[in-house]
Coordinates of C-alpha atoms in Angstrom, one line a residue:
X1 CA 37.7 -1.5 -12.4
X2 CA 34.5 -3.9 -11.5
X3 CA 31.7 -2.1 -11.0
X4 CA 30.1 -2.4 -7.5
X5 CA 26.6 -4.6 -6.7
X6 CA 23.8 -2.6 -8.2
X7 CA 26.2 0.6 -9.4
X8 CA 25.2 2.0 -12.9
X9 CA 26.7 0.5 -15.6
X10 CA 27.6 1.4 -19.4
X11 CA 29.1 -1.3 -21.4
X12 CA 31.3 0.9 -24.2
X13 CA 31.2 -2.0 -26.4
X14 CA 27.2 -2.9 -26.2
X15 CA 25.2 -2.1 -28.9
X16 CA 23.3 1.3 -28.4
X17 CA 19.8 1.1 -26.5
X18 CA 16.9 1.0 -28.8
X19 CA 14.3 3.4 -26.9
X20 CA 10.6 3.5 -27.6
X21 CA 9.6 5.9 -29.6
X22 CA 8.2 7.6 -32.4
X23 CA 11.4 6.7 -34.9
X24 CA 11.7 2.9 -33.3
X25 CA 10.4 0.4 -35.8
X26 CA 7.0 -1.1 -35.4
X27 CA 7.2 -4.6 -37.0
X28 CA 10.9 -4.6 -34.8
X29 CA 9.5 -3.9 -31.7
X30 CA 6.1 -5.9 -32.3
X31 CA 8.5 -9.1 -32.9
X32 CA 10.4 -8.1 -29.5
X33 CA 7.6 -8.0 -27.8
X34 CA 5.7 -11.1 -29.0
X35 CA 9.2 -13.4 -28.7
X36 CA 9.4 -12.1 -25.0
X37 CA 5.5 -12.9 -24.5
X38 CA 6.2 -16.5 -25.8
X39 CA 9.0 -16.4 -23.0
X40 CA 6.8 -15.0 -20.2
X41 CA 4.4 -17.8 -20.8
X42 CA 6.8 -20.8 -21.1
X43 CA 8.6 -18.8 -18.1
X44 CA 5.6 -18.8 -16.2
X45 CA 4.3 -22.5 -17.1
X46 CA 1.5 -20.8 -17.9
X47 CA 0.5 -23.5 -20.3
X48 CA 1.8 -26.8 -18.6
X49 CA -1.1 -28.7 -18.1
X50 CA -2.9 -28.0 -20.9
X51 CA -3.6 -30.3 -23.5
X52 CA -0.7 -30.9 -25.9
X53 CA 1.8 -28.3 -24.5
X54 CA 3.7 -30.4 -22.0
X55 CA 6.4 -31.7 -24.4
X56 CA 6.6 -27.4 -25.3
X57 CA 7.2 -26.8 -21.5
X58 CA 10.1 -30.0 -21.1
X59 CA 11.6 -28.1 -24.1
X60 CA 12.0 -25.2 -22.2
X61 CA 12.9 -26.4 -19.2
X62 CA 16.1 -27.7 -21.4
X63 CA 16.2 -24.6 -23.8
X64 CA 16.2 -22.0 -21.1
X65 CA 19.8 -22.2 -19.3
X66 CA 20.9 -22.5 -23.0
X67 CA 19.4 -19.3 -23.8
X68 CA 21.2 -18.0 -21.0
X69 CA 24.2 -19.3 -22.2
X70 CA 23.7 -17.9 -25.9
X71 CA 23.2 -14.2 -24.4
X72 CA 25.6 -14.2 -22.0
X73 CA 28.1 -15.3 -24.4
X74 CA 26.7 -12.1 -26.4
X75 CA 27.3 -9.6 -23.7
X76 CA 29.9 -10.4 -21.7
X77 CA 30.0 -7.0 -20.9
X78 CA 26.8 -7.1 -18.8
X79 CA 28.1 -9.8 -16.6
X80 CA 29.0 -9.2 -12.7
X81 CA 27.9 -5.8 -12.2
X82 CA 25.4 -7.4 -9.4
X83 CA 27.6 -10.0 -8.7
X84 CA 25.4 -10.9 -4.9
X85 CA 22.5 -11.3 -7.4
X86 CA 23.6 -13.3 -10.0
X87 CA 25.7 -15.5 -7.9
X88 CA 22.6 -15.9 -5.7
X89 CA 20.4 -16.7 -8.7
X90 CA 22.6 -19.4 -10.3
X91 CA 23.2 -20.9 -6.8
X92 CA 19.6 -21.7 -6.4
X93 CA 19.1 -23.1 -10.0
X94 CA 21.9 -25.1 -9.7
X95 CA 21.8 -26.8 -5.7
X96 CA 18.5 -26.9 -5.1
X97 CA 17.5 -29.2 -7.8
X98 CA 20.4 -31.3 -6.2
X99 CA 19.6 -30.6 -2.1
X100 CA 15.8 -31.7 -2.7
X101 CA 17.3 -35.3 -4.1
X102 CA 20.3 -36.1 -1.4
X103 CA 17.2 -35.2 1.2
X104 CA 14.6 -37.3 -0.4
X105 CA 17.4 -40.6 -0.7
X106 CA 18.4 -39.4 3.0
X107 CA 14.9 -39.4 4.8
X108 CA 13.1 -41.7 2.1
X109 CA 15.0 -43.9 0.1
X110 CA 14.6 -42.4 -2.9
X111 CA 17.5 -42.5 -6.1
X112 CA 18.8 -38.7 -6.2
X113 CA 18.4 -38.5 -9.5
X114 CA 14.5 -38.6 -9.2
X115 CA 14.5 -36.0 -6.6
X116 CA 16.7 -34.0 -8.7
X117 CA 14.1 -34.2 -11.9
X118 CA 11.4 -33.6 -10.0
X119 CA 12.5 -29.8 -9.5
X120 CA 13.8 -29.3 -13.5
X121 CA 11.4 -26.1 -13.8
X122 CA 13.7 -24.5 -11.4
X123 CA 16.0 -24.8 -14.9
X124 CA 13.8 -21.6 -15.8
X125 CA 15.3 -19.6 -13.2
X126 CA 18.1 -18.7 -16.0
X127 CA 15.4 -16.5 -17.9
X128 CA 16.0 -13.6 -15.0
X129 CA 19.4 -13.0 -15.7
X130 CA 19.1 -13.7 -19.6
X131 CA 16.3 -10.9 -19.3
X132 CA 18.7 -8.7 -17.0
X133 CA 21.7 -9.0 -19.5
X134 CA 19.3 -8.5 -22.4
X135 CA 18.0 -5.3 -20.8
X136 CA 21.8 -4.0 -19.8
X137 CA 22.8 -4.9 -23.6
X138 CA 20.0 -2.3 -24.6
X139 CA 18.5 -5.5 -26.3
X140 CA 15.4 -4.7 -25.1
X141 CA 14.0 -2.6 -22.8
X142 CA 12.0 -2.5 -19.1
X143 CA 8.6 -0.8 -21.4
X144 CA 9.1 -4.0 -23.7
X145 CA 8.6 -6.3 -21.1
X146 CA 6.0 -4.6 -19.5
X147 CA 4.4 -4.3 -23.0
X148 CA 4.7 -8.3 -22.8
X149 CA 3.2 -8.8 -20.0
X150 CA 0.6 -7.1 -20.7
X151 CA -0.5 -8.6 -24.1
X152 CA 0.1 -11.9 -22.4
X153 CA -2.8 -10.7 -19.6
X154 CA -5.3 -9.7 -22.0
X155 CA -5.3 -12.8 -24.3
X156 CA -5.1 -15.2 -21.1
X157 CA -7.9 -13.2 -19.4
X158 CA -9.8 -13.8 -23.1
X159 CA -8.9 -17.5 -23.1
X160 CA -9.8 -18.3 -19.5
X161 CA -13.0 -16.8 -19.4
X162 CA -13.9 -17.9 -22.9
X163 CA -13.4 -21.8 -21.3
X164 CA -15.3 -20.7 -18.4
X165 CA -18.3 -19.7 -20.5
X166 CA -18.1 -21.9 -23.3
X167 CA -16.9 -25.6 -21.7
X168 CA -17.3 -28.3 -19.0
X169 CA -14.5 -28.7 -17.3
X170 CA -16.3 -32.5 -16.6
X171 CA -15.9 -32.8 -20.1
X172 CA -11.8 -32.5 -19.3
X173 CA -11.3 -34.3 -16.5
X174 CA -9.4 -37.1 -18.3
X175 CA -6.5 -34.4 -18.6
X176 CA -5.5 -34.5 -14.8
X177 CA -5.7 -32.2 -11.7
X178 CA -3.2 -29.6 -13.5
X179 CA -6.1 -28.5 -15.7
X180 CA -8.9 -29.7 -14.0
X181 CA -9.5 -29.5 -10.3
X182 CA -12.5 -30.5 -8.0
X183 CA -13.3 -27.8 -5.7
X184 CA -15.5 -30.1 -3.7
X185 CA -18.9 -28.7 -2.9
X186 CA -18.7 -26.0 -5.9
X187 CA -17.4 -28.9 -8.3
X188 CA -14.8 -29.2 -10.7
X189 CA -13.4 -26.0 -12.5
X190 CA -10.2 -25.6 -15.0
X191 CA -7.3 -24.2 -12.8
X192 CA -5.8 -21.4 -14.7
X193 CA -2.8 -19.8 -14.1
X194 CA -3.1 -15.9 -12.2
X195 CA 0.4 -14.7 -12.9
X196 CA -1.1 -12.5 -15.9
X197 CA -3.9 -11.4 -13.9
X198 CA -2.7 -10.4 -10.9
X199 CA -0.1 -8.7 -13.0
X200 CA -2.2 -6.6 -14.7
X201 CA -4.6 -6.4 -11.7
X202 CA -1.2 -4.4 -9.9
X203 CA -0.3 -2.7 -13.3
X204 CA -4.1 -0.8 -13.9
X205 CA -4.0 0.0 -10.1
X206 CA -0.5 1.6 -10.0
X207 CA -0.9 3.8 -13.2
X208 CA -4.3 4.8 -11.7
X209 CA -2.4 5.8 -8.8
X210 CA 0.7 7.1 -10.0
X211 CA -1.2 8.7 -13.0
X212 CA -4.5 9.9 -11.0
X213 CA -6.9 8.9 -12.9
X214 CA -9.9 7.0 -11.3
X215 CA -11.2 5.4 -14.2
X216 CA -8.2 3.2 -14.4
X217 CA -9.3 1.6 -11.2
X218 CA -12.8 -0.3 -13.1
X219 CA -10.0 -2.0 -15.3
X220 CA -7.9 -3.2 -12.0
X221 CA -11.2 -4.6 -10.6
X222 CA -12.4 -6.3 -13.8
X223 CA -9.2 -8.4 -13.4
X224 CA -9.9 -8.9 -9.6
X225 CA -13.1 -9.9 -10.0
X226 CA -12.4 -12.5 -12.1
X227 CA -9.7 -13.6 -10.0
X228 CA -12.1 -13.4 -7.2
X229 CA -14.8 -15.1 -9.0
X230 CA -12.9 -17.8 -11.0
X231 CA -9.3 -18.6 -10.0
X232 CA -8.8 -16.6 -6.4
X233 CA -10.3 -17.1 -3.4
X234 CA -9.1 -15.9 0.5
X235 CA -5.6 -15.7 0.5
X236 CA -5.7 -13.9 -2.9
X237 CA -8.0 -11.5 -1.4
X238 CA -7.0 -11.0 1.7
X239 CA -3.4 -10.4 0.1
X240 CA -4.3 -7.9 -2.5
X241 CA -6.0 -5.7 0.0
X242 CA -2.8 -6.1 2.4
X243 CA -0.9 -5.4 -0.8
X244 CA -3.1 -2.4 -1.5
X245 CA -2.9 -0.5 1.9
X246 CA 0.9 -1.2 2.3
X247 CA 1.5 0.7 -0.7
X248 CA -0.9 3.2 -0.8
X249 CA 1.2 4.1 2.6
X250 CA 4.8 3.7 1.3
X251 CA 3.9 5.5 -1.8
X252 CA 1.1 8.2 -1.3
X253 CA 1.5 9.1 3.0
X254 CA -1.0 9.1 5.7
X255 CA -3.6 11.1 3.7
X256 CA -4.1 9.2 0.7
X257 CA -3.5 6.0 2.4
X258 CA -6.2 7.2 4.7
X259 CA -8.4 7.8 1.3
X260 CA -7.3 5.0 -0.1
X261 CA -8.9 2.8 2.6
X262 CA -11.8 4.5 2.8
X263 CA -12.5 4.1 -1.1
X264 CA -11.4 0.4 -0.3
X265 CA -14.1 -0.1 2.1
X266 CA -17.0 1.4 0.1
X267 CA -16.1 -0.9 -2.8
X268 CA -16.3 -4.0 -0.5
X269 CA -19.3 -2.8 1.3
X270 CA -20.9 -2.1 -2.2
X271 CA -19.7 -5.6 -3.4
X272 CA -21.3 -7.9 -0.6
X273 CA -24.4 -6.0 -0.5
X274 CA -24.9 -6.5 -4.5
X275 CA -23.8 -9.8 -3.9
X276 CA -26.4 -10.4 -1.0
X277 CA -29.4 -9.0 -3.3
X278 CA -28.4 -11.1 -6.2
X279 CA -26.7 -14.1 -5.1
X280 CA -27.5 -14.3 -1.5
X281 CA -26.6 -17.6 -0.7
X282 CA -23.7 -18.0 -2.6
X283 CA -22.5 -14.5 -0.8
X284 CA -23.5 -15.9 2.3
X285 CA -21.0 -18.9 1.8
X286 CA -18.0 -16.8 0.7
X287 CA -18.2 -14.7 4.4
X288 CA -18.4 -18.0 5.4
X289 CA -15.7 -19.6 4.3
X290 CA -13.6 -16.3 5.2
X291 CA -14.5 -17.0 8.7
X292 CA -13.7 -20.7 8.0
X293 CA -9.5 -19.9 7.1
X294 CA -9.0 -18.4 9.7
X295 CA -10.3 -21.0 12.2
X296 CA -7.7 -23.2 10.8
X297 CA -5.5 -21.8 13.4
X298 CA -7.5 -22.4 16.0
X299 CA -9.8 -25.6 15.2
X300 CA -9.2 -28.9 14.8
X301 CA -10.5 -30.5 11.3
X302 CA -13.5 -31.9 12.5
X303 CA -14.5 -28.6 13.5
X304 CA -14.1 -27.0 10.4
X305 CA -17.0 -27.0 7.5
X306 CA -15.3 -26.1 4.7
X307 CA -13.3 -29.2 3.0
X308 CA -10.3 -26.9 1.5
X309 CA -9.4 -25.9 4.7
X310 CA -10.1 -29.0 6.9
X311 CA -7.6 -30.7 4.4
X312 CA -5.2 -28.3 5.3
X313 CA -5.1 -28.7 8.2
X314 CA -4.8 -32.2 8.1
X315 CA -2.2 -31.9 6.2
X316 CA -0.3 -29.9 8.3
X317 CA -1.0 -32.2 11.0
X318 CA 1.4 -34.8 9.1
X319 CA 3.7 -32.4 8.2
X320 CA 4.8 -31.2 11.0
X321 CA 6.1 -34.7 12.9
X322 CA 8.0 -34.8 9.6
X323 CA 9.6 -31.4 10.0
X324 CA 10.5 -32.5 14.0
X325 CA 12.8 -35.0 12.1
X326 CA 14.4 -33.4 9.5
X327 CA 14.5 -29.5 10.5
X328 CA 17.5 -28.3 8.6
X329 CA 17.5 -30.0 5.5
X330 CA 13.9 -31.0 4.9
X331 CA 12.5 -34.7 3.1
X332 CA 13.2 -33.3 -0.4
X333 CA 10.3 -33.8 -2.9
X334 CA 9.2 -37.4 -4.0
X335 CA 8.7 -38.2 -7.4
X336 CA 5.7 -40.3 -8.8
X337 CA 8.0 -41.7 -11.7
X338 CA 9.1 -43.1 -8.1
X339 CA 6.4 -43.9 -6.1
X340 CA 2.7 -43.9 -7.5
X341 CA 0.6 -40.9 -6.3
X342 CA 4.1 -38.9 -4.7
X343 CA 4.2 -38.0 -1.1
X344 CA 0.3 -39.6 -0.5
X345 CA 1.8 -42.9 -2.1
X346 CA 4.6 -43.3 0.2
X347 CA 2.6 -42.2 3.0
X348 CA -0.4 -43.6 3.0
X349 CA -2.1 -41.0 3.7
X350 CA -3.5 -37.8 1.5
X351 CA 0.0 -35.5 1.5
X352 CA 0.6 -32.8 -0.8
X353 CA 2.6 -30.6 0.8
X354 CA 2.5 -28.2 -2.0
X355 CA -0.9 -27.5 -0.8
X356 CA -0.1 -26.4 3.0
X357 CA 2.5 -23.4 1.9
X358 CA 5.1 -22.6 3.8
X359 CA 5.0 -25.5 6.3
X360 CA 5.3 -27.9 2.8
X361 CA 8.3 -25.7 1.8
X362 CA 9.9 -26.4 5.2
X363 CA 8.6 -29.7 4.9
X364 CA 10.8 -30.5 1.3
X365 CA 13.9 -27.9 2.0
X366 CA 14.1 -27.8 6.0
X367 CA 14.4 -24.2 7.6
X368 CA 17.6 -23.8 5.9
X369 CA 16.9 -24.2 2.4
X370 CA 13.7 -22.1 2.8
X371 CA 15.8 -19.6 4.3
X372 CA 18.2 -19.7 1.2
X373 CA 15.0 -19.5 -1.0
X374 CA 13.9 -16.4 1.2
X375 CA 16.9 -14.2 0.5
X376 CA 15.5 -13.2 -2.6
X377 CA 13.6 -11.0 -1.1
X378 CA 16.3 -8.7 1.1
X379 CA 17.7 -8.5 -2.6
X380 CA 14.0 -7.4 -3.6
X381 CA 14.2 -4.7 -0.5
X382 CA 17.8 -3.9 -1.6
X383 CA 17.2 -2.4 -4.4
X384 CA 13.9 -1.3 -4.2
X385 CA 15.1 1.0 -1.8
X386 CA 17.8 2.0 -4.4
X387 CA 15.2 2.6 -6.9
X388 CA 14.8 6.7 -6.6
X389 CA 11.2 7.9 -7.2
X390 CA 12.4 9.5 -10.4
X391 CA 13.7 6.7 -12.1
X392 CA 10.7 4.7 -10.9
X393 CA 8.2 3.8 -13.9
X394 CA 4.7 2.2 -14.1
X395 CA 6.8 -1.5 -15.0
X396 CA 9.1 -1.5 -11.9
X397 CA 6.3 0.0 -9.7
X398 CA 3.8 -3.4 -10.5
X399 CA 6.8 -5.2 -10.1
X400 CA 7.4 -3.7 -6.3
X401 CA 3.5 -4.4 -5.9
X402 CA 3.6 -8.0 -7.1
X403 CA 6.8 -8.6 -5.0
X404 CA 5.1 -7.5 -1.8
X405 CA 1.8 -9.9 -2.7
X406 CA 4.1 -12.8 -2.8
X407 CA 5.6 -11.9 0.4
X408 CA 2.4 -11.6 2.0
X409 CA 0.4 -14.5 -0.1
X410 CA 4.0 -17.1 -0.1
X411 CA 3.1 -18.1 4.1
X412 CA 0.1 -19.4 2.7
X413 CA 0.9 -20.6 -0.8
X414 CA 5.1 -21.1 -1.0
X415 CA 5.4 -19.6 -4.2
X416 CA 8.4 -17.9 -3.8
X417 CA 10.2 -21.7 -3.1
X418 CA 8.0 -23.2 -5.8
X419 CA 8.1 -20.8 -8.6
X420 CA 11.2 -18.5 -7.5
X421 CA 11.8 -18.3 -11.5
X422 CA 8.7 -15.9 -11.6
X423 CA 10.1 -13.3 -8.6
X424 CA 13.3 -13.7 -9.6
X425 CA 12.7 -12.1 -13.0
X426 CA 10.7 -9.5 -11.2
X427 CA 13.8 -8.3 -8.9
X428 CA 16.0 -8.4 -11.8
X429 CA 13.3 -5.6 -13.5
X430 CA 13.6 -3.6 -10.6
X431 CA 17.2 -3.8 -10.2
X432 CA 18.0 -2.7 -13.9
X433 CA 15.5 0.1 -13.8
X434 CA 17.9 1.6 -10.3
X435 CA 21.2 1.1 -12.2
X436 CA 20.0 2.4 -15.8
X437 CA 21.0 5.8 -17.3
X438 CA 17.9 8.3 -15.5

């Protein structure tokens, strides 16, 4: 008999579940847990524009779906229990690559093949269901992972603000916009990836919540702050504290949601008067450019001060005659192997259209293929509603948390259609942890 979507599961033939514990062995579980934190970051392309470590991340693009391969082949067992899901995950790896290059050669000209290519990373979406066979094969374990991504947090929140302290990003900018980036009137800065982070950011918050104890919230804020300061901004902010409220409803009820807020508001009034006695001006400029984002949807460019939202906003406005055209299927991506420079090469014009979110989504994949992209998350609502209270740990809770940010951050950023490898992986977490043995 074949089990049923997201029914438990016990494979009589898989090897027995190694649990953390007390009897586990260290060096065993150490080399677990730094093999999946090597994973995590190549998953994660945490490292892809930094010097040197392109060729690694190529080689995982090509290693990952034969990784898959390797532990399917290992436990059979494990496969089809979800069937919606895994289907739904080896659909995306496999035709989107493939829709993105029929629509480039259809609206542009463009040889499929360089459309294709120019989506490989979505080659890493196979690492959520090697990870959700791994974890049903008793292989590893939800803790392990979360143990991973932790290490991976501290050593990249070390690193990151060791190069902010220590080096000139001016020094770099030889390297390309993928490490370095020019943030106009504040000037260049390394772009570092947030995916650690904001993790941990979500992790420190929950077990402060789940676990009551106050003092864990300092170590959530030292990772927003430097978010905020370094490699964040509005939408991260403003979808954090969306994040935040949501959840302190759905988990905790009126009263501590009420609470919550409150405490919520103290810290930010406490933050922007500090900031206003030590850095007045540059506080003054942040309330600033708040106000600024969301004039975008009211303003025309020329109206607007700040230069990260005006080019938004003109970048909408030659994205959307383009979406008029092609409304189901999209323009696909365009490839500068192809055309010098990508979309602003053909075009003429300065076109990114991963910069503009959702609207650049739509613009590459149509409505359609967004759509397709955007069922991920009724599968993330599926079984997160499956996942009783009592099976619920601190791992599956930050992975709920993060899930929601990237529901309410993706309309301005896309990240769910750009990097569905990363919330893929964090649906199949939650779904293992409803369908394991309480």
């Amino acid at each position: 008999m074949t089990p049923q979507d997201g029914q438990a599961y016990t494979d009589p033939a898989a090897p027995p579940a190694r649990r953390a514990g007390p009897a586990a062995d260290d060096d065993d579980r150490a080399g677990r847990i730094v093999l999946l934190s090597v994973v995590l970051l190549l998953t994660t392309r945490t490292f892809q524009y930094f010097p040197g470590m392109a060729i690694l991340q190529e080689l995982a693009f090509l290693l990952a779906p034969l990784g898959l391969v390797v532990v399917a082949a290992r436990s059979r067992g494990a496969i089809g229990r979800s069937w919606a899901f895994e289907t739904y995950v080896v659909l995306l790896m496999v035709s989107m690559p493939i829709w993105s290059g029929i629509a480039a050669q259809q609206a542009h000209g463009q040889p499929i093949i360089y459309g294709v290519l120019s989506w490989r990373g979505y080659a890493l979406i196979s690492v959520a269901l090697a990870l959700l066979y791994a974890l049903r094969s008793g292989w590893i374990v939800t803790q392990d992972i979360g143990r991973a991504f932790m290490a991976c947090a501290w050593f990249t929140l070390g690193l990151f603000a060791a190069m902010t302290l220590l080096l000139d990003p001016v020094d770099f900018l030889s390297y390309g916009i993928g490490f370095v980036e020019d943030r106009y009137v504040e000037g260049y800065r390394f772009k570092f990836s947030a995916v650690f982070t904001i993790y941990a950011m979500f992790h420190y918050g929950v077990r402060a919540f789940r676990e009551h104890r106050p003092e864990l919230y300092l170590l959530a804020l030292l990772f927003f702050f430097f978010l905020f300061g370094s490699a964040g901004g509005r939408i991260f902010t403003v979808s954090v504290l969306a994040t935040t409220l949501l959840l302190m409803y759905r988990w905790g009820g009126l009263s501590r949601f009420v609470q919550g807020a409150s405490a919520l508001a103290m810290v930010a009034l406490v933050a922007v008067g500090f900031g206003a006695l030590i850095a007045p001006d540059s506080t003054a400029e942040r309330l600033t450019k708040f106000s600024e984002a969301f004039s975008v949807f009211s303003a025309d460019a020329d109206d607007i001060d700040d230069a990260s939202a005006a080019s938004r906003v003109l970048q909408t406005l030659v994205a959307l005659p383009q979406i008029e055209e092609r409304p189901l299927a999209g323009g696909g991506r365009i490839s500068a192997q192809w055309v010098e420079e990508s979309f602003a090469g053909l075009l003429g014009v300065y076109f990114y259209p991963d910069d503009i979110g959702l609207i650049g989504m739509v613009y590459q994949f149509g409505f359609v293929g967004t759509g397709l992209f955007a069922l991920q998350f009724l599968f993330a609502w599926r079984y997160g509603r499956r996942l009783p209270r009592s099976r619920a740990t601190t791992v599956s809770d930050t992975c709920v948390a993060y899930l929601l940010y990237l529901i309410v951050s993706s309309v301005a950023t896309g990240s769910f259609v750009m990097f569905p490898e990363f919330s893929l992986l964090l649906i199949a977490i939650i779904l293992h942890q409803g369908t394991v043995d309480a």
